[in-house]
Coordinates of C-alpha atoms in Angstrom, one line a residue:
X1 CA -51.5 -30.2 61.9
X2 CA -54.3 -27.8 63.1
X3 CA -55.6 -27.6 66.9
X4 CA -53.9 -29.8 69.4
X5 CA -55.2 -30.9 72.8
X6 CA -52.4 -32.2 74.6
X7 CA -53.5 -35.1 75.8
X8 CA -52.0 -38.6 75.9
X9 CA -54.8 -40.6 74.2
X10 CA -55.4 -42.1 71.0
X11 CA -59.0 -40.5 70.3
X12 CA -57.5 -37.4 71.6
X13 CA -54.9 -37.8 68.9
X14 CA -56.8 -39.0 65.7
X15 CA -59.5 -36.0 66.5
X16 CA -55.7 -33.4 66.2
X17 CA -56.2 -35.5 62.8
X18 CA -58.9 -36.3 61.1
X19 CA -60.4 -33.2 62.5
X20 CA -59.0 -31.1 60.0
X21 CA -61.3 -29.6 57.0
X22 CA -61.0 -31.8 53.8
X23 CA -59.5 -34.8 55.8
X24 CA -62.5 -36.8 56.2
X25 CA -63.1 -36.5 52.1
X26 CA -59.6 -37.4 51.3
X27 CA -59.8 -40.3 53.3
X28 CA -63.4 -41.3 51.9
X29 CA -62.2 -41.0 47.7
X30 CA -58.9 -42.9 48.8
X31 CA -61.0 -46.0 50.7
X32 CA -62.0 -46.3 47.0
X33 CA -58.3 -46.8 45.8
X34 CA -55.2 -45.3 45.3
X35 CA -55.0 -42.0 43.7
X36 CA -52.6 -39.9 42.1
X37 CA -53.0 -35.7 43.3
X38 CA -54.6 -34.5 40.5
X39 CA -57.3 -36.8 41.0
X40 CA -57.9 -36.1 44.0
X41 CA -58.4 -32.4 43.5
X42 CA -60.7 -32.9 41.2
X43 CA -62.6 -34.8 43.0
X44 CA -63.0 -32.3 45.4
X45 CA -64.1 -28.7 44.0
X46 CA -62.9 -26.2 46.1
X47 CA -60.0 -27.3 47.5
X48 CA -56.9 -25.5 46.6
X49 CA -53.9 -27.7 45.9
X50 CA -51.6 -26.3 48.9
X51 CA -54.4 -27.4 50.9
X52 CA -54.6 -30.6 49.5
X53 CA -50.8 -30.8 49.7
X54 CA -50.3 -30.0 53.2
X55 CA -53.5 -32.5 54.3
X56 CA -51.3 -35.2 52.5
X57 CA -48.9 -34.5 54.1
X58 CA -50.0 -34.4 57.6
X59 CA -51.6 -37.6 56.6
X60 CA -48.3 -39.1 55.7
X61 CA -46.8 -38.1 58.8
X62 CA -49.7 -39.5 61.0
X63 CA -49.0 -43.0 59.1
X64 CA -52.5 -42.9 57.2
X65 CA -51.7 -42.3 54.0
X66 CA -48.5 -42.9 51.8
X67 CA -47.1 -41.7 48.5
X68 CA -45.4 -44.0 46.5
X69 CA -43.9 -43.1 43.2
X70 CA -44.0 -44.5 39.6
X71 CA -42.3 -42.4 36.9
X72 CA -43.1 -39.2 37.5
X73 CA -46.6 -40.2 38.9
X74 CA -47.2 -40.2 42.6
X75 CA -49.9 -42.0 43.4
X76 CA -51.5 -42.0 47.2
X77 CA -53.0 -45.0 49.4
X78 CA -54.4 -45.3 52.4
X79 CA -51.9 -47.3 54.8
X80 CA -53.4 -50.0 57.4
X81 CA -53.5 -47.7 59.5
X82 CA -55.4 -45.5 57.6
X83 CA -58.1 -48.1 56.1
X84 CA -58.5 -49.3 60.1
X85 CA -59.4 -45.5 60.5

């Protein structure tokens, strides 16, 4: 992810993040529902789609988000861990 500020503490660690631009309005149109990639960029103008992409990602790695796959559709969720966020 972005900046890091070494510290052993979980607010420390979910500002590394959730801090990042665009994370916050990921998060807020997946508390909705699930949501396959394309509809997520389109529901936020501006974003380019390797942004987008590597935000997933670091969600995915953090354990907020996960990708599941149907077909060839990939469709995105917010974990436990991510609707506790």
């Amino acid at each position: 992810m972005g900046r890091e500020y070494d510290q052993f503490c979980g607010l420390a660690r979910a500002a590394e993040v959730l801090g990042e631009r665009w994370t916050l309005l990921i998060l807020r149109d997946l508390s909705v529902g699930p949501a396959r990639f394309t509809d997520l960029k389109s529901g936020l103008p501006g974003i380019a789609a390797t942004m987008l992409t590597a935000r997933l990602r670091g969600l995915e790695e953090a354990g907020v988000v996960e990708r599941s796959q149907e077909g060839k559709v990939g469709t995105y969720t917010l974990t436990a861990r991510g609707r506790a966020a």
